[in-house]
Amino acid sequence: MAGQDQVKHRASRRTYRRRRLFVGIGAALVVVLVAAGGFVVYTYVDLSNGIHRSDIALPSGSADPGVAQDTGESNILVMGLDSRVDQNGQPLPESIYGAINAGDESDGGYNANVLMLIHIPAGGGKAVGISIPRDDYAPLAGSPDGVSKSKIKEAYGLALDEKLTELTAQGVSSSDAYPQARDAGRQAEIQTVSDFLGGVRIDHFIEITMAAFYEVAQAVQPVTVCLNQATQDSYSGADFPAGVQQLDASQAMSFVRQRRDTGPSSLELTDLDRTRRQQAFIVSLAYKLRQADTFTDFGTMRSLIDTAKQYIALDSGFDLLSFADQAQRLAGGDITFQTLPIASYATIDGKDVNLVDTDQIHTLVQSLLDPASSSPTSAPATDAPDQSASGAASGDDSGGDSAPPASPTYTDSATPLQSGGIPCVN
C-alpha cells in the first residue's frame, strides 16, 4: 500500500499538461461497463461479488425526490480519474505504463477529469449523456482542504487529501486510511456535481481509471471512428488520416487523449474537442458491441470482467442484474450526448478556468432530464467561441452485420451528438 507521502504526492496538483492527459478516457467506458456488466451477471456472478463497492450517501436532489431503481429511471455519474494506480492504490503493470505512455504511479492524481451524467428515463425514452467540462469554476462541496471554489474536477482530490491527512494524524494505518480517503473523495465530487447541476438526484456512480480504458479497448479492438481532418499530435502520439478508420487499443488511447494538433495542418483543437471525441468514442464503441459477438466470446468477457473488478468502482446499491434491460438500450446506441455550455474563460488563482452561467446550466439540465415539463431549450453555441456550431443527426442502427449508417459530421461541441452510427468529429 502506498504511504501517505506517496499518496499525497499523487493527489497533489500536477502540471497543466499532466492534469489534462486523460479527459476523454473515463467516459468512454460507461457503455462497456454498463453493457458488459449488465449482460454478464447472468453468467458471471463473480463480477458483482468482486467489483469494488463504495457505501457512501448519494445526493437525493433538492427539487427531485429520489426515484427507486426499479421504476426504470436512473441518473448515473461517470467519474474518470487522472490516476496511474488501481482501485487499491497499487501501481499498474509495467506493460500498461508502456502502452499508455503517460508516466508511472508517481504521475497523475485524483482529479475527476471526466464527469458525465447519464440519465436513463423511465418508460423506454432516449437516454442522455451530459458532459461537464472539467475546468468549470464551481463551489466545492464541504470546501475540502479549505478550498471553497475551484475547478469542478478538483473536489475529489482535495477531499481525499483532507481525509487522508486527518486519518493519518489519528494514527490510522495507511491500508485503512486509503480506502476511506477514496470514499471521501467520491462523496465530495458527487455532491459538488449534483449542486452544480441544480440539485440533481444521483442514483449511482461509476468510477474508472485510465488502466480500465486501455484494458477494455484491448479486449474489444478494433473500434471504428471517423475524423473530419487528418491530424497529428506529438504529445498524445496521435497520427490519423481523415475519414473512417479502425483503431487498436494504443491508437484508441491517442484518439481520446488528443486536444491539440502539432502537425502541418491548420487544425485548432481544444479540451472541448476532446470531450466531443469521448462522446464519439462511446457511440462507436456501442455500435461495435452491438454488431460483434462480444457477449458470447468467453475470452473477451473474461477480460472485461477482470478489468471491471480491478479498475472500476461502483456504489453499493448498483444492482447490475436489475440494470440489464437499461444496459441493452445503451449498448444499442439509444443515447444522445450534450456538452454543457461555457460562457467565457478566465484565470483565477493562477488556474485557467471556464466561467459558466449557473441559471443557464440549471435550465438546460432540467430540460434534458425532464423535457416534458420544461420549455424547449436550444443547445447554446457559447461553449466554444472559436468553433462554428454545425452538425447532423445520424441514421438508425439496424443491427446485424450490415455496414454502419452514413457518418454524420460534427464540427462543434455544442450540437447534441446522436447515437446510431459512426460520428465524424474534429
XYZ file of C-alpha atoms in Angstrom:
426
model
C 0.000 0.000 0.000
C 1.333 3.404 -0.890
C 2.412 5.511 2.073
C 0.977 8.870 2.983
C 3.670 10.900 1.255
C 3.334 8.924 -1.968
C -0.460 9.152 -1.991
C -0.410 12.859 -1.242
C 2.146 13.282 -3.995
C -0.212 11.629 -6.453
C -3.164 13.596 -5.090
C -1.414 16.950 -5.462
C -1.960 19.169 -8.488
C 0.232 18.351 -11.485
C 1.460 20.360 -14.401
C -1.141 21.679 -16.812
C -0.316 19.026 -19.402
C -0.362 16.082 -16.995
C -3.633 17.101 -15.378
C -5.235 17.257 -18.835
C -3.832 13.987 -20.094
C -6.857 11.753 -19.964
C -10.003 13.853 -20.284
C -11.525 11.513 -22.847
C -10.780 8.157 -21.297
C -13.230 7.729 -18.441
C -16.498 8.411 -20.190
C -15.655 6.018 -22.997
C -16.026 3.163 -20.505
C -19.581 3.758 -19.363
C -21.190 1.809 -22.202
C -18.684 -1.010 -21.817
C -19.118 -1.296 -18.079
C -22.881 -0.955 -18.077
C -23.402 -3.164 -21.102
C -20.840 -5.787 -20.195
C -21.780 -5.718 -16.529
C -25.488 -5.887 -17.240
C -25.178 -8.816 -19.644
C -22.578 -10.949 -17.966
C -24.028 -11.032 -14.475
C -26.423 -13.625 -15.797
C -23.486 -15.955 -16.263
C -20.604 -14.498 -14.268
C -21.781 -13.864 -10.724
C -18.247 -13.084 -9.604
C -18.340 -9.675 -11.285
C -20.919 -8.384 -8.836
C -19.169 -10.113 -5.957
C -15.658 -8.952 -6.859
C -16.064 -5.387 -8.116
C -15.122 -2.528 -5.774
C -18.113 -1.079 -3.948
C -18.423 2.179 -2.038
C -21.021 2.639 0.681
C -21.468 6.404 0.502
C -24.567 8.575 0.681
C -25.712 9.742 -2.755
C -27.488 13.087 -3.325
C -31.255 12.731 -3.334
C -31.745 16.006 -5.168
C -33.103 19.302 -3.831
C -36.046 19.543 -6.242
C -36.140 15.993 -7.462
C -37.013 13.379 -4.816
C -35.280 10.027 -5.060
C -36.691 7.538 -7.522
C -36.182 3.855 -6.896
C -34.113 1.990 -9.480
C -36.938 -0.438 -10.255
C -39.026 2.396 -11.719
C -36.714 2.332 -14.724
C -35.284 5.823 -14.217
C -31.632 6.350 -13.250
C -29.096 9.154 -13.027
C -25.585 7.696 -13.157
C -22.485 9.833 -12.666
C -19.387 8.634 -14.507
C -16.132 9.809 -12.956
C -12.835 9.205 -14.757
C -9.749 9.814 -12.606
C -6.365 11.055 -13.778
C -4.687 8.350 -11.717
C -1.976 5.850 -12.629
C -2.860 3.323 -9.920
C -5.567 0.707 -9.417
C -8.519 0.848 -7.022
C -6.275 -0.257 -4.136
C -3.707 2.449 -4.795
C -1.236 -0.062 -6.188
C 0.961 0.539 -9.272
C -0.242 -0.748 -12.633
C 1.611 -3.467 -14.544
C 4.654 -2.109 -16.363
C 3.138 -3.256 -19.653
C 0.261 -0.797 -19.187
C 2.565 2.100 -18.343
C 4.486 1.369 -21.529
C 1.339 1.187 -23.635
C -0.364 4.345 -22.375
C 2.813 6.460 -22.491
C 1.725 8.591 -19.534
C 4.363 8.156 -16.874
C 4.106 5.852 -13.868
C 2.362 5.658 -10.496
C 4.017 8.895 -9.335
C 2.277 10.872 -12.106
C -1.315 11.975 -12.318
C -3.538 12.466 -9.312
C -7.130 12.218 -8.213
C -8.797 14.925 -10.255
C -12.085 13.771 -11.796
C -11.005 14.693 -15.303
C -14.083 13.086 -16.830
C -17.518 13.945 -15.472
C -20.594 12.736 -17.323
C -24.134 12.304 -16.036
C -26.022 9.515 -17.811
C -29.781 9.953 -17.490
C -31.935 6.944 -18.351
C -35.607 7.917 -18.268
C -38.461 5.676 -17.297
C -40.716 4.200 -19.934
C -38.130 3.499 -22.605
C -37.295 7.081 -23.531
C -33.986 8.023 -25.109
C -31.099 8.299 -22.656
C -28.951 11.418 -22.500
C -25.319 11.861 -21.534
C -24.418 15.266 -20.120
C -20.707 16.071 -20.307
C -19.459 18.551 -17.704
C -16.258 20.356 -18.753
C -13.753 19.543 -16.044
C -12.376 23.085 -15.729
C -15.767 24.671 -14.959
C -15.362 27.009 -11.980
C -17.720 25.811 -9.264
C -18.315 25.762 -5.486
C -16.763 22.605 -3.996
C -18.981 20.726 -1.538
C -17.614 20.932 2.004
C -14.719 23.226 0.981
C -12.180 20.363 1.049
C -8.670 21.393 2.173
C -10.137 24.849 2.746
C -10.898 25.414 -0.969
C -14.422 26.765 -1.365
C -14.402 27.259 -5.132
C -12.206 25.907 -7.909
C -12.280 23.668 -10.977
C -15.111 21.191 -10.564
C -12.777 18.247 -11.137
C -10.686 19.059 -8.041
C -13.279 18.209 -5.376
C -12.248 14.540 -5.402
C -8.504 15.005 -4.920
C -8.817 17.765 -2.337
C -11.303 15.801 -0.225
C -9.143 12.678 -0.487
C -6.083 14.608 0.705
C -8.015 16.221 3.560
C -9.384 12.890 4.794
C -6.052 11.123 4.463
C -4.310 13.812 6.494
C -6.987 13.616 9.172
C -6.869 9.822 9.487
C -3.086 9.683 9.491
C -2.978 12.226 12.313
C -5.311 9.923 14.249
C -2.883 7.037 13.822
C -4.995 5.093 11.327
C -2.895 2.734 9.219
C -2.376 3.583 5.561
C -4.162 0.385 4.495
C -7.295 1.513 6.353
C -6.948 5.233 5.668
C -6.587 4.999 1.900
C -9.995 3.438 1.071
C -11.711 5.830 3.481
C -9.998 8.742 1.783
C -11.142 7.472 -1.626
C -14.713 7.392 -0.329
C -14.372 10.962 0.950
C -13.194 12.000 -2.497
C -16.143 10.308 -4.169
C -18.606 11.856 -1.736
C -17.294 15.371 -2.298
C -17.140 15.089 -6.085
C -20.612 13.603 -6.443
C -22.194 16.221 -4.168
C -20.328 19.005 -5.992
C -21.671 17.824 -9.345
C -25.205 17.451 -8.002
C -25.144 21.018 -6.660
C -23.584 22.371 -9.855
C -26.335 20.834 -11.992
C -29.057 22.399 -9.847
C -29.606 19.833 -7.106
C -29.913 16.821 -9.385
C -30.532 13.424 -7.813
C -27.693 10.956 -8.431
C -28.713 7.332 -8.071
C -25.406 5.631 -8.874
C -21.824 6.299 -9.809
C -19.203 4.563 -11.919
C -15.572 5.399 -11.182
C -12.783 4.326 -13.503
C -9.082 4.936 -14.050
C -7.094 5.085 -17.265
C -5.945 1.479 -16.994
C -9.550 0.347 -17.378
C -9.898 2.136 -20.693
C -6.772 0.563 -22.118
C -7.749 -2.936 -20.982
C -11.280 -2.603 -22.375
C -10.026 -1.169 -25.672
C -7.598 -4.068 -25.931
C -10.366 -6.589 -25.287
C -12.734 -5.281 -27.988
C -10.327 -3.796 -30.584
C -10.571 -2.651 -33.293
C -13.092 0.145 -32.857
C -14.216 2.269 -35.814
C -14.030 6.080 -35.559
C -14.199 8.963 -38.022
C -12.274 12.242 -38.168
C -13.151 15.346 -40.176
C -9.492 16.131 -40.896
C -6.123 14.428 -40.810
C -4.283 15.241 -37.588
C -1.006 14.660 -35.759
C -0.025 15.311 -32.146
C 3.415 14.691 -30.662
C 2.033 14.770 -27.091
C -0.586 12.034 -27.387
C 1.060 10.180 -30.255
C -1.957 10.734 -32.498
C -1.315 10.328 -36.226
C -4.608 9.820 -38.026
C -5.841 10.356 -41.589
C -9.191 11.938 -42.293
C -12.264 9.742 -42.601
C -13.458 6.429 -41.225
C -10.772 4.194 -39.726
C -10.281 1.361 -37.254
C -8.220 1.799 -34.099
C -6.349 -0.688 -31.960
C -6.010 -0.140 -28.206
C -2.915 2.060 -28.380
C -4.413 4.211 -31.120
C -7.621 4.490 -29.113
C -5.588 5.936 -26.239
C -4.187 8.586 -28.573
C -7.633 9.302 -30.029
C -9.241 10.114 -26.679
C -6.188 11.927 -25.297
C -5.618 14.367 -28.160
C -6.538 18.020 -27.539
C -4.045 19.766 -29.834
C -2.621 19.409 -33.344
C 1.150 19.740 -33.724
C 1.249 18.610 -37.353
C 1.380 20.657 -40.561
C -2.375 21.302 -40.710
C -4.146 24.430 -39.509
C -6.489 22.419 -37.290
C -7.035 24.003 -33.878
C -8.217 21.615 -31.154
C -9.267 22.357 -27.578
C -10.329 20.485 -24.465
C -13.910 20.671 -25.727
C -12.922 18.819 -28.885
C -11.543 16.068 -26.703
C -14.827 15.945 -24.786
C -16.599 15.566 -28.134
C -14.196 12.742 -29.030
C -15.025 10.859 -25.856
C -18.699 11.103 -26.762
C -17.969 9.902 -30.298
C -15.894 7.023 -28.990
C -18.736 5.870 -26.727
C -21.131 5.881 -29.687
C -18.639 3.988 -31.863
C -17.912 1.514 -29.095
C -21.612 0.894 -28.529
C -22.033 0.240 -32.236
C -19.139 -2.235 -32.151
C -20.607 -4.080 -29.178
C -23.959 -4.398 -30.892
C -22.503 -5.641 -34.156
C -19.930 -8.057 -32.735
C -20.362 -11.273 -30.794
C -18.723 -9.650 -27.777
C -21.016 -11.139 -25.186
C -20.712 -14.694 -26.477
C -16.904 -14.674 -26.613
C -15.681 -16.207 -23.356
C -12.161 -14.752 -23.593
C -13.421 -11.226 -24.230
C -15.955 -11.398 -21.426
C -13.380 -12.802 -19.023
C -11.096 -9.866 -19.836
C -13.897 -7.326 -19.362
C -14.877 -8.846 -16.028
C -11.307 -8.883 -14.738
C -10.852 -5.264 -15.832
C -14.038 -4.167 -14.064
C -13.024 -5.919 -10.850
C -9.573 -4.353 -10.743
C -10.018 -0.845 -12.098
C -13.666 0.165 -11.635
C -15.719 1.105 -8.564
C -19.486 1.346 -8.099
C -21.795 2.429 -5.320
C -23.027 -0.360 -3.069
C -26.600 -0.053 -4.347
C -25.809 -0.511 -8.053
C -27.676 -3.722 -8.915
C -26.181 -4.921 -12.195
C -28.719 -7.679 -12.689
C -31.774 -5.431 -12.461
C -29.942 -2.913 -14.655
C -29.557 -5.338 -17.572
C -32.508 -4.032 -19.598
C -31.237 -0.462 -19.395
C -27.768 -1.714 -20.325
C -29.090 -3.298 -23.505
C -30.611 0.021 -24.543
C -27.305 1.825 -24.078
C -25.351 -0.872 -25.886
C -27.864 -0.496 -28.709
C -26.968 3.174 -29.058
C -30.159 4.641 -27.604
C -28.437 7.739 -26.201
C -27.709 11.362 -27.126
C -24.772 13.398 -25.759
C -24.769 17.069 -24.791
C -21.850 19.196 -23.541
C -22.745 21.900 -21.015
C -22.096 25.454 -22.256
C -19.246 27.726 -21.197
C -19.867 31.480 -21.008
C -16.240 32.653 -21.014
C -12.716 31.857 -19.877
C -10.646 33.363 -17.059
C -7.562 32.879 -14.909
C -8.310 32.663 -11.181
C -5.674 31.914 -8.547
C -3.297 31.067 -11.342
C -5.646 28.493 -12.886
C -7.241 28.628 -16.321
C -10.946 28.062 -15.675
C -14.272 28.037 -17.500
C -16.866 30.530 -16.288
C -20.479 29.444 -16.656
C -23.947 30.955 -16.403
C -25.400 28.981 -13.494
C -29.032 29.731 -14.364
C -28.420 28.655 -17.957
C -26.847 25.396 -16.771
C -29.752 24.608 -14.451
C -32.353 25.374 -17.119
C -30.601 23.265 -19.739
C -30.082 20.322 -17.396
C -33.718 20.395 -16.316
C -34.838 20.372 -19.955
C -32.604 17.396 -20.704
C -33.669 15.361 -17.681
C -37.365 16.190 -17.884
C -38.200 17.514 -21.369
C -41.954 17.024 -20.916
C -42.164 19.569 -18.098
C -39.597 22.043 -19.434
C -39.727 24.730 -22.058
C -37.706 23.868 -25.157
C -34.108 24.920 -24.677
C -31.859 25.056 -27.698
C -28.257 23.993 -27.306
C -26.211 27.162 -26.837
C -23.228 27.811 -29.074
C -21.260 29.808 -26.486
C -19.278 26.900 -25.076
C -16.642 27.068 -27.795
C -16.152 30.652 -29.014
C -13.550 29.572 -31.580
C -15.733 26.959 -33.238
C -18.765 27.078 -35.502
C -21.934 25.322 -34.463
C -22.929 22.731 -37.011
C -23.735 19.054 -37.037
C -26.127 16.415 -38.212
C -28.065 13.601 -36.668
C -27.193 10.043 -37.503
C -29.336 7.368 -39.011
C -30.780 4.410 -37.182
C -28.713 1.385 -36.247
C -30.341 -1.527 -37.997
C -28.312 -4.130 -36.123
C -26.951 -7.303 -37.614
C -23.779 -7.341 -39.697
C -24.697 -4.557 -42.107
C -22.418 -1.584 -42.657
C -22.920 1.401 -40.341
C -25.147 4.263 -41.494
C -23.565 7.224 -43.241
C -21.292 9.071 -40.822
C -22.821 12.332 -39.537
C -20.453 15.284 -39.242
C -19.948 17.389 -36.105
C -17.663 20.414 -36.251
C -18.504 21.988 -32.892
C -19.030 20.924 -29.294
C -22.479 22.441 -28.821
C -24.581 20.346 -31.197
C -26.069 17.285 -29.465
C -24.338 14.157 -30.708
C -26.774 11.464 -31.777
C -26.119 7.742 -31.468
C -26.688 5.057 -34.022
C -23.770 5.449 -36.425
C -20.106 6.413 -36.525
C -19.914 10.191 -35.977
C -17.192 12.222 -37.688
C -15.607 14.724 -35.300
C -12.621 17.066 -35.118
